[in-house]
Amino acid sequence: MNTDELEHVLYQAEQRVQGIQTKLHRWAREDPHRRFDDLFNLVADPAFLLVGWARVRGNKGARSAGVDGWTAFYVESVRGVEDFLRELRSQVKDRSFRPLPVRERMIPKANGKQRRLGIATVRDRVVQASLKLVLEPIFEAEFLPCSYGFRPKRRAHDAVAEVRYLASRSYEWIVEGDIAACFDEISHTALLERVRRRVGDRRVLALVKAFLKAGILGQDGTLRDSNSGTPQGSILSPLLSNVALSVLDEYIAQAPGGPGASQVERAKRRRHGLPNIRLVRFADDWCLMVSGTKAHAEALREDIAEVLSSPGWDCVCHRRRP
């Protein structure tokens, strides 16, 4: 297949994927309690796998090889994309596909510490990309506006702008939270339970679990089990992390004085000496904006720590500088 033909096929595939994603998103929004029971065939659909391949190929990590030593360039120049995707689709459809362990890389951070990345094989990345194309529109329908990290058409600058906006409108106390090692500590059981609320297809749930349990090949050559967390650097990790951490978004949304309160209700609470709150979250970093007193902010900090019940909290409470 020449370049022009491939571009045409990819364009058609993208149109098909976008159309199905639009339907999934609409159905999920129209019925917040709907569980999707027939998604597996979409993951194995040629259009979804082709678009997944294009996403993987266009990513800067395409040059990185997993434990099998394959790169996207190797697939293109040696295996051939058509044969690669045809074989991969067959394995997914007959359920013989098994994710391989991720290759661990330790990346230096600006503060002198190291960040752990997990590099999956090209074949695993393509299936993850296809799986994300199916799951993302469903969960996007229920993610709340306070979440900005790793979401379509949202970025860190939007989160910063929201914090500044709220800080200029009496939300002058801020509880900052950073969940240390978030990607390493997420409970697989709790995460899969939250995915299961929307996904009833056991084959898809088994595939998600297989990626979570694929294992890690350390830089020292030691193979370790992955009993918790989602590998940072994985295509699925940002989506799954948002699914897990949306528990915080939902808690704040339902809390007294939260974003669901009317302007009249918020004014009444302030007259009675009660706080109003808003949350701004970017992945595992979040700010709870508090219109109230320092004591209110400190009490709310403890409440949130209990809600998430996550180790490694590093919360500080301070007042906005003028």
mmCIF file of C-alpha atoms in Angstrom:
data_model
loop_
_atom_site.group_PDB
_atom_site.id
_atom_site.type_symbol
_atom_site.label_atom_id
_atom_site.label_comp_id
_atom_site.label_asym_id
_atom_site.label_seq_id
_atom_site.Cartn_x
_atom_site.Cartn_y
_atom_site.Cartn_z
ATOM 1 C CA MET A 1 0.000 0.000 0.000
ATOM 2 C CA ASN A 2 1.506 3.340 -1.045
ATOM 3 C CA THR A 3 1.520 6.493 1.054
ATOM 4 C CA ASP A 4 -1.516 8.086 -0.603
ATOM 5 C CA GLU A 5 -3.600 4.934 -0.154
ATOM 6 C CA LEU A 6 -2.540 4.621 3.487
ATOM 7 C CA GLU A 7 -3.470 8.252 4.185
ATOM 8 C CA HIS A 8 -6.890 7.713 2.604
ATOM 9 C CA VAL A 9 -7.515 4.539 4.613
ATOM 10 C CA LEU A 10 -6.382 6.303 7.787
ATOM 11 C CA TYR A 11 -8.696 9.242 7.065
ATOM 12 C CA GLN A 12 -11.653 6.872 6.647
ATOM 13 C CA ALA A 13 -10.683 5.042 9.838
ATOM 14 C CA GLU A 14 -10.492 8.306 11.784
ATOM 15 C CA GLN A 15 -13.928 9.311 10.532
ATOM 16 C CA ARG A 16 -15.388 5.976 11.617
ATOM 17 C CA VAL A 17 -13.731 6.142 15.030
ATOM 18 C CA GLN A 18 -14.861 9.720 15.596
ATOM 19 C CA GLY A 19 -18.443 8.846 14.681
ATOM 20 C CA ILE A 20 -18.538 5.922 17.108
ATOM 21 C CA GLN A 21 -16.883 7.972 19.854
ATOM 22 C CA THR A 22 -19.543 10.654 19.435
ATOM 23 C CA LYS A 23 -22.274 8.049 19.896
ATOM 24 C CA LEU A 24 -20.599 6.499 22.950
ATOM 25 C CA HIS A 25 -20.195 9.927 24.543
ATOM 26 C CA ARG A 26 -23.812 10.884 23.846
ATOM 27 C CA TRP A 27 -25.185 7.613 25.201
ATOM 28 C CA ALA A 28 -23.051 7.913 28.336
ATOM 29 C CA ARG A 29 -24.242 11.486 28.959
ATOM 30 C CA GLU A 30 -27.886 10.713 28.325
ATOM 31 C CA ASP A 31 -27.880 7.840 30.824
ATOM 32 C CA PRO A 32 -25.416 8.317 33.740
ATOM 33 C CA HIS A 33 -26.180 4.799 34.968
ATOM 34 C CA ARG A 34 -25.682 3.001 31.680
ATOM 35 C CA ARG A 35 -23.143 0.169 31.597
ATOM 36 C CA PHE A 36 -21.711 -0.632 28.192
ATOM 37 C CA ASP A 37 -21.778 -4.370 27.551
ATOM 38 C CA ASP A 38 -20.466 -4.701 23.986
ATOM 39 C CA LEU A 39 -17.223 -2.776 23.597
ATOM 40 C CA PHE A 40 -14.687 -5.508 22.946
ATOM 41 C CA ASN A 41 -15.404 -5.722 19.231
ATOM 42 C CA LEU A 42 -14.607 -2.028 18.944
ATOM 43 C CA VAL A 43 -11.189 -2.518 20.555
ATOM 44 C CA ALA A 44 -10.445 -5.156 17.914
ATOM 45 C CA ASP A 45 -12.003 -3.148 15.091
ATOM 46 C CA PRO A 46 -9.526 -2.521 12.224
ATOM 47 C CA ALA A 47 -10.321 1.208 12.213
ATOM 48 C CA PHE A 48 -9.652 1.588 15.949
ATOM 49 C CA LEU A 49 -6.395 -0.381 15.723
ATOM 50 C CA LEU A 50 -5.249 1.635 12.711
ATOM 51 C CA VAL A 51 -5.965 4.953 14.450
ATOM 52 C CA GLY A 52 -4.296 3.538 17.559
ATOM 53 C CA TRP A 53 -1.226 2.706 15.470
ATOM 54 C CA ALA A 54 -1.182 6.224 14.003
ATOM 55 C CA ARG A 55 -1.250 7.701 17.528
ATOM 56 C CA VAL A 56 1.595 5.444 18.645
ATOM 57 C CA ARG A 57 3.606 6.100 15.479
ATOM 58 C CA GLY A 58 3.183 9.863 15.816
ATOM 59 C CA ASN A 59 4.195 9.935 19.479
ATOM 60 C CA LYS A 60 7.748 10.954 20.369
ATOM 61 C CA GLY A 61 8.050 7.671 22.257
ATOM 62 C CA ALA A 62 7.792 5.766 18.952
ATOM 63 C CA ARG A 63 11.576 5.444 18.930
ATOM 64 C CA SER A 64 11.584 3.659 22.284
ATOM 65 C CA ALA A 65 11.495 -0.122 22.328
ATOM 66 C CA GLY A 66 9.783 -2.317 24.893
ATOM 67 C CA VAL A 67 11.066 -5.600 26.254
ATOM 68 C CA ASP A 68 10.808 -7.217 22.789
ATOM 69 C CA GLY A 69 13.167 -4.674 21.229
ATOM 70 C CA TRP A 70 10.665 -3.537 18.598
ATOM 71 C CA THR A 71 10.191 0.101 17.670
ATOM 72 C CA ALA A 72 7.561 1.639 15.402
ATOM 73 C CA PHE A 73 10.273 2.048 12.744
ATOM 74 C CA TYR A 74 11.032 -1.668 12.921
ATOM 75 C CA VAL A 75 7.357 -2.484 12.384
ATOM 76 C CA GLU A 76 7.203 -0.184 9.353
ATOM 77 C CA SER A 77 10.463 -1.227 7.723
ATOM 78 C CA VAL A 78 10.650 -4.933 8.584
ATOM 79 C CA ARG A 79 7.289 -6.359 9.626
ATOM 80 C CA GLY A 80 4.988 -4.134 7.574
ATOM 81 C CA VAL A 81 2.129 -2.208 9.180
ATOM 82 C CA GLU A 82 -0.657 -4.175 7.455
ATOM 83 C CA ASP A 83 0.661 -7.567 8.518
ATOM 84 C CA PHE A 84 1.426 -6.272 12.015
ATOM 85 C CA LEU A 85 -2.100 -4.928 12.552
ATOM 86 C CA ARG A 86 -3.738 -7.977 10.944
ATOM 87 C CA GLU A 87 -1.886 -10.330 13.299
ATOM 88 C CA LEU A 88 -2.545 -8.097 16.295
ATOM 89 C CA ARG A 89 -6.270 -7.923 15.520
ATOM 90 C CA SER A 90 -6.436 -11.707 15.234
ATOM 91 C CA GLN A 91 -4.783 -12.106 18.638
ATOM 92 C CA VAL A 92 -7.126 -9.607 20.279
ATOM 93 C CA LYS A 93 -10.237 -11.130 18.706
ATOM 94 C CA ASP A 94 -9.436 -14.736 19.675
ATOM 95 C CA ARG A 95 -8.263 -13.470 23.095
ATOM 96 C CA SER A 96 -4.797 -14.978 22.762
ATOM 97 C CA PHE A 97 -3.285 -11.489 23.159
ATOM 98 C CA ARG A 98 -1.227 -11.123 26.359
ATOM 99 C CA PRO A 99 0.511 -7.884 27.339
ATOM 100 C CA LEU A 100 4.240 -8.142 27.983
ATOM 101 C CA PRO A 101 5.944 -6.524 30.996
ATOM 102 C CA VAL A 102 6.853 -2.855 30.650
ATOM 103 C CA ARG A 103 10.507 -1.870 30.473
ATOM 104 C CA GLU A 104 11.426 0.366 33.382
ATOM 105 C CA ARG A 105 13.351 3.586 32.851
ATOM 106 C CA MET A 106 14.320 5.991 35.629
ATOM 107 C CA ILE A 107 14.226 9.618 34.455
ATOM 108 C CA PRO A 108 15.993 12.342 36.512
ATOM 109 C CA LYS A 109 13.720 15.118 37.825
ATOM 110 C CA ALA A 110 14.629 18.761 38.390
ATOM 111 C CA ASN A 111 14.569 18.302 42.186
ATOM 112 C CA GLY A 112 17.222 15.573 42.048
ATOM 113 C CA LYS A 113 14.779 12.715 42.453
ATOM 114 C CA GLN A 114 13.878 10.200 39.772
ATOM 115 C CA ARG A 115 10.642 9.498 37.961
ATOM 116 C CA ARG A 116 9.812 5.948 36.986
ATOM 117 C CA LEU A 117 8.580 5.372 33.435
ATOM 118 C CA GLY A 118 7.210 2.142 32.042
ATOM 119 C CA ILE A 119 7.821 1.562 28.334
ATOM 120 C CA ALA A 120 5.369 -0.941 26.859
ATOM 121 C CA THR A 121 5.961 -2.872 23.644
ATOM 122 C CA VAL A 122 4.684 -1.373 20.389
ATOM 123 C CA ARG A 123 1.979 -4.025 20.098
ATOM 124 C CA ASP A 124 0.790 -3.331 23.634
ATOM 125 C CA ARG A 125 0.808 0.419 23.007
ATOM 126 C CA VAL A 126 -1.381 0.007 19.924
ATOM 127 C CA VAL A 127 -3.944 -2.084 21.821
ATOM 128 C CA GLN A 128 -3.875 0.387 24.704
ATOM 129 C CA ALA A 129 -4.439 3.240 22.255
ATOM 130 C CA SER A 130 -7.412 1.390 20.741
ATOM 131 C CA LEU A 131 -8.769 0.663 24.200
ATOM 132 C CA LYS A 132 -8.421 4.315 25.157
ATOM 133 C CA LEU A 133 -10.293 5.383 22.005
ATOM 134 C CA VAL A 134 -13.202 3.231 23.173
ATOM 135 C CA LEU A 135 -13.191 4.077 26.894
ATOM 136 C CA GLU A 136 -12.313 7.784 26.892
ATOM 137 C CA PRO A 137 -15.591 9.137 25.430
ATOM 138 C CA ILE A 138 -17.560 7.099 27.976
ATOM 139 C CA PHE A 139 -15.673 8.390 31.010
ATOM 140 C CA GLU A 140 -15.337 11.911 29.622
ATOM 141 C CA ALA A 141 -19.125 12.084 29.851
ATOM 142 C CA GLU A 142 -18.938 11.880 33.648
ATOM 143 C CA PHE A 143 -15.642 13.611 34.443
ATOM 144 C CA LEU A 144 -16.318 16.935 36.160
ATOM 145 C CA PRO A 145 -15.162 20.377 34.972
ATOM 146 C CA CYS A 146 -12.730 20.736 37.890
ATOM 147 C CA SER A 147 -10.427 18.103 36.349
ATOM 148 C CA TYR A 148 -7.921 19.446 33.815
ATOM 149 C CA GLY A 149 -5.109 16.899 33.510
ATOM 150 C CA PHE A 150 -4.727 14.652 30.458
ATOM 151 C CA ARG A 151 -8.145 15.437 29.056
ATOM 152 C CA PRO A 152 -9.099 16.467 25.521
ATOM 153 C CA LYS A 153 -8.941 20.224 24.890
ATOM 154 C CA ARG A 154 -7.728 20.932 28.443
ATOM 155 C CA ARG A 155 -4.305 21.962 29.639
ATOM 156 C CA ALA A 156 -2.372 23.144 32.680
ATOM 157 C CA HIS A 157 -2.824 26.816 31.731
ATOM 158 C CA ASP A 158 -6.598 26.381 32.012
ATOM 159 C CA ALA A 159 -6.211 25.046 35.559
ATOM 160 C CA VAL A 160 -3.947 27.953 36.523
ATOM 161 C CA ALA A 161 -6.434 30.433 35.066
ATOM 162 C CA GLU A 162 -9.255 28.859 37.103
ATOM 163 C CA VAL A 163 -7.215 29.128 40.327
ATOM 164 C CA ARG A 164 -6.509 32.797 39.630
ATOM 165 C CA TYR A 165 -10.148 33.469 38.839
ATOM 166 C CA LEU A 166 -11.388 31.889 42.075
ATOM 167 C CA ALA A 167 -8.637 33.513 44.155
ATOM 168 C CA SER A 168 -9.809 36.923 42.951
ATOM 169 C CA ARG A 169 -13.372 36.165 44.086
ATOM 170 C CA SER A 170 -12.978 35.574 47.829
ATOM 171 C CA TYR A 171 -11.567 32.024 47.602
ATOM 172 C CA GLU A 172 -8.403 33.223 49.287
ATOM 173 C CA TRP A 173 -7.409 30.137 51.263
ATOM 174 C CA ILE A 174 -5.860 27.272 49.315
ATOM 175 C CA VAL A 175 -5.242 23.675 50.312
ATOM 176 C CA GLU A 176 -2.666 22.240 47.940
ATOM 177 C CA GLY A 177 -2.355 18.508 47.570
ATOM 178 C CA ASP A 178 0.203 16.356 45.777
ATOM 179 C CA ILE A 179 -0.347 12.619 45.885
ATOM 180 C CA ALA A 180 3.164 11.225 46.075
ATOM 181 C CA ALA A 181 3.764 8.223 43.794
ATOM 182 C CA CYS A 182 0.151 8.368 42.647
ATOM 183 C CA PHE A 183 0.800 6.321 39.531
ATOM 184 C CA ASP A 184 2.502 3.663 41.668
ATOM 185 C CA GLU A 185 -0.013 3.466 44.506
ATOM 186 C CA ILE A 186 -3.474 3.290 42.917
ATOM 187 C CA SER A 187 -5.334 0.201 44.070
ATOM 188 C CA HIS A 188 -6.128 -2.097 41.150
ATOM 189 C CA THR A 189 -9.195 -3.422 42.947
ATOM 190 C CA ALA A 190 -10.629 0.038 43.585
ATOM 191 C CA LEU A 191 -9.762 1.227 40.078
ATOM 192 C CA LEU A 192 -11.377 -1.758 38.359
ATOM 193 C CA GLU A 193 -14.464 -1.311 40.519
ATOM 194 C CA ARG A 194 -14.823 2.247 39.258
ATOM 195 C CA VAL A 195 -14.294 1.134 35.653
ATOM 196 C CA ARG A 196 -16.892 -1.579 36.190
ATOM 197 C CA ARG A 197 -19.516 1.029 37.040
ATOM 198 C CA ARG A 198 -19.550 2.025 33.372
ATOM 199 C CA VAL A 199 -18.158 -1.024 31.578
ATOM 200 C CA GLY A 200 -20.064 -4.290 31.726
ATOM 201 C CA ASP A 201 -18.093 -6.080 28.997
ATOM 202 C CA ARG A 202 -16.002 -8.645 30.879
ATOM 203 C CA ARG A 203 -13.601 -9.014 27.964
ATOM 204 C CA VAL A 204 -12.720 -5.325 28.133
ATOM 205 C CA LEU A 205 -12.389 -5.467 31.921
ATOM 206 C CA ALA A 206 -10.081 -8.470 31.572
ATOM 207 C CA LEU A 207 -7.966 -6.561 29.056
ATOM 208 C CA VAL A 208 -7.660 -3.544 31.367
ATOM 209 C CA LYS A 209 -6.698 -5.840 34.237
ATOM 210 C CA ALA A 210 -4.144 -7.644 32.066
ATOM 211 C CA PHE A 211 -2.386 -4.351 31.314
ATOM 212 C CA LEU A 212 -2.394 -3.414 35.006
ATOM 213 C CA LYS A 213 -0.903 -6.797 35.963
ATOM 214 C CA ALA A 214 1.591 -7.090 33.090
ATOM 215 C CA GLY A 215 4.617 -6.698 35.353
ATOM 216 C CA ILE A 216 7.762 -4.549 35.238
ATOM 217 C CA LEU A 217 11.219 -5.421 33.923
ATOM 218 C CA GLY A 218 13.568 -3.308 36.031
ATOM 219 C CA GLN A 219 16.759 -1.670 34.784
ATOM 220 C CA ASP A 220 18.644 -4.323 36.728
ATOM 221 C CA GLY A 221 16.934 -7.049 34.700
ATOM 222 C CA THR A 222 14.651 -8.148 37.543
ATOM 223 C CA LEU A 223 11.052 -8.946 36.673
ATOM 224 C CA ARG A 224 8.615 -7.595 39.272
ATOM 225 C CA ASP A 225 4.897 -8.056 39.686
ATOM 226 C CA SER A 226 2.715 -4.959 39.339
ATOM 227 C CA ASN A 227 0.218 -5.280 42.180
ATOM 228 C CA SER A 228 -0.776 -1.630 42.327
ATOM 229 C CA GLY A 229 -0.537 1.530 40.288
ATOM 230 C CA THR A 230 -0.593 2.277 36.580
ATOM 231 C CA PRO A 231 2.773 2.545 34.787
ATOM 232 C CA GLN A 232 3.673 6.190 34.224
ATOM 233 C CA GLY A 233 4.279 6.639 30.515
ATOM 234 C CA SER A 234 1.577 4.144 29.599
ATOM 235 C CA ILE A 235 -1.044 5.313 27.102
ATOM 236 C CA LEU A 236 -3.856 4.127 29.382
ATOM 237 C CA SER A 237 -2.417 5.471 32.647
ATOM 238 C CA PRO A 238 -3.660 9.085 32.420
ATOM 239 C CA LEU A 239 -7.231 7.976 31.702
ATOM 240 C CA LEU A 240 -7.221 5.307 34.412
ATOM 241 C CA SER A 241 -5.684 7.723 36.916
ATOM 242 C CA ASN A 242 -8.444 10.235 36.221
ATOM 243 C CA VAL A 243 -11.017 7.477 36.707
ATOM 244 C CA ALA A 244 -9.477 6.654 40.086
ATOM 245 C CA LEU A 245 -8.954 10.235 41.280
ATOM 246 C CA SER A 246 -12.388 11.417 40.190
ATOM 247 C CA VAL A 247 -13.518 10.167 43.596
ATOM 248 C CA LEU A 248 -12.114 13.442 44.942
ATOM 249 C CA ASP A 249 -13.941 15.497 42.301
ATOM 250 C CA GLU A 250 -17.235 13.796 43.141
ATOM 251 C CA TYR A 251 -16.765 14.276 46.884
ATOM 252 C CA ILE A 252 -16.205 18.020 46.524
ATOM 253 C CA ALA A 253 -19.049 18.372 44.002
ATOM 254 C CA GLN A 254 -21.509 16.908 46.536
ATOM 255 C CA ALA A 255 -20.103 18.699 49.584
ATOM 256 C CA PRO A 256 -22.008 21.586 51.228
ATOM 257 C CA GLY A 257 -20.821 24.856 49.769
ATOM 258 C CA GLY A 258 -19.359 23.082 46.759
ATOM 259 C CA PRO A 259 -19.794 23.946 43.080
ATOM 260 C CA GLY A 260 -23.349 22.619 43.131
ATOM 261 C CA ALA A 261 -24.479 25.243 45.633
ATOM 262 C CA SER A 262 -26.414 28.216 44.285
ATOM 263 C CA GLN A 263 -25.277 31.788 44.766
ATOM 264 C CA VAL A 264 -27.988 32.250 47.405
ATOM 265 C CA GLU A 265 -26.875 29.145 49.281
ATOM 266 C CA ARG A 266 -23.229 30.239 49.212
ATOM 267 C CA ALA A 267 -24.130 33.687 50.551
ATOM 268 C CA LYS A 268 -26.203 32.132 53.329
ATOM 269 C CA ARG A 269 -23.319 29.851 54.351
ATOM 270 C CA ARG A 270 -20.918 32.773 54.596
ATOM 271 C CA ARG A 271 -23.366 34.725 56.759
ATOM 272 C CA HIS A 272 -23.458 31.738 59.110
ATOM 273 C CA GLY A 273 -19.667 31.475 59.200
ATOM 274 C CA LEU A 274 -19.496 28.372 56.979
ATOM 275 C CA PRO A 275 -17.011 27.890 54.113
ATOM 276 C CA ASN A 276 -17.616 27.542 50.402
ATOM 277 C CA ILE A 277 -15.231 25.410 48.370
ATOM 278 C CA ARG A 278 -14.112 24.735 44.820
ATOM 279 C CA LEU A 279 -11.640 22.159 43.505
ATOM 280 C CA VAL A 280 -9.119 22.493 40.689
ATOM 281 C CA ARG A 281 -7.293 19.261 39.860
ATOM 282 C CA PHE A 282 -4.591 18.462 37.328
ATOM 283 C CA ALA A 283 -3.966 14.711 37.481
ATOM 284 C CA ASP A 284 -2.543 14.034 40.968
ATOM 285 C CA ASP A 285 -1.986 17.724 41.797
ATOM 286 C CA TRP A 286 -4.959 19.618 43.175
ATOM 287 C CA CYS A 287 -5.968 22.869 44.839
ATOM 288 C CA LEU A 288 -8.968 23.192 47.095
ATOM 289 C CA MET A 289 -10.052 26.827 47.009
ATOM 290 C CA VAL A 290 -11.731 27.876 50.251
ATOM 291 C CA SER A 291 -13.854 30.945 50.862
ATOM 292 C CA GLY A 292 -13.704 31.021 54.636
ATOM 293 C CA THR A 293 -11.055 30.955 57.340
ATOM 294 C CA LYS A 294 -7.725 29.239 57.818
ATOM 295 C CA ALA A 295 -9.391 26.896 60.334
ATOM 296 C CA HIS A 296 -11.918 25.896 57.657
ATOM 297 C CA ALA A 297 -9.111 25.184 55.192
ATOM 298 C CA GLU A 298 -7.175 23.078 57.700
ATOM 299 C CA ALA A 299 -10.265 21.046 58.614
ATOM 300 C CA LEU A 300 -11.047 20.438 54.943
ATOM 301 C CA ARG A 301 -7.498 19.277 54.355
ATOM 302 C CA GLU A 302 -7.993 16.524 56.915
ATOM 303 C CA ASP A 303 -11.353 15.572 55.416
ATOM 304 C CA ILE A 304 -9.849 15.100 51.971
ATOM 305 C CA ALA A 305 -6.950 13.037 53.290
ATOM 306 C CA GLU A 306 -9.479 10.683 54.847
ATOM 307 C CA VAL A 307 -11.554 10.501 51.658
ATOM 308 C CA LEU A 308 -8.666 9.423 49.498
ATOM 309 C CA SER A 309 -6.998 7.314 52.209
ATOM 310 C CA SER A 310 -3.823 7.491 50.180
ATOM 311 C CA PRO A 311 -0.279 7.354 51.615
ATOM 312 C CA GLY A 312 2.269 10.013 50.857
ATOM 313 C CA TRP A 313 0.115 13.120 51.146
ATOM 314 C CA ASP A 314 2.021 16.371 51.083
ATOM 315 C CA CYS A 315 -0.559 19.045 51.905
ATOM 316 C CA VAL A 316 0.197 22.634 52.762
ATOM 317 C CA CYS A 317 -2.251 25.342 53.631
ATOM 318 C CA HIS A 318 -1.488 28.953 52.890
ATOM 319 C CA ARG A 319 -3.200 32.213 52.130
ATOM 320 C CA ARG A 320 -3.076 33.818 48.711
ATOM 321 C CA ARG A 321 -0.566 36.611 48.440
ATOM 322 C CA PRO A 322 -2.063 39.907 47.270
#
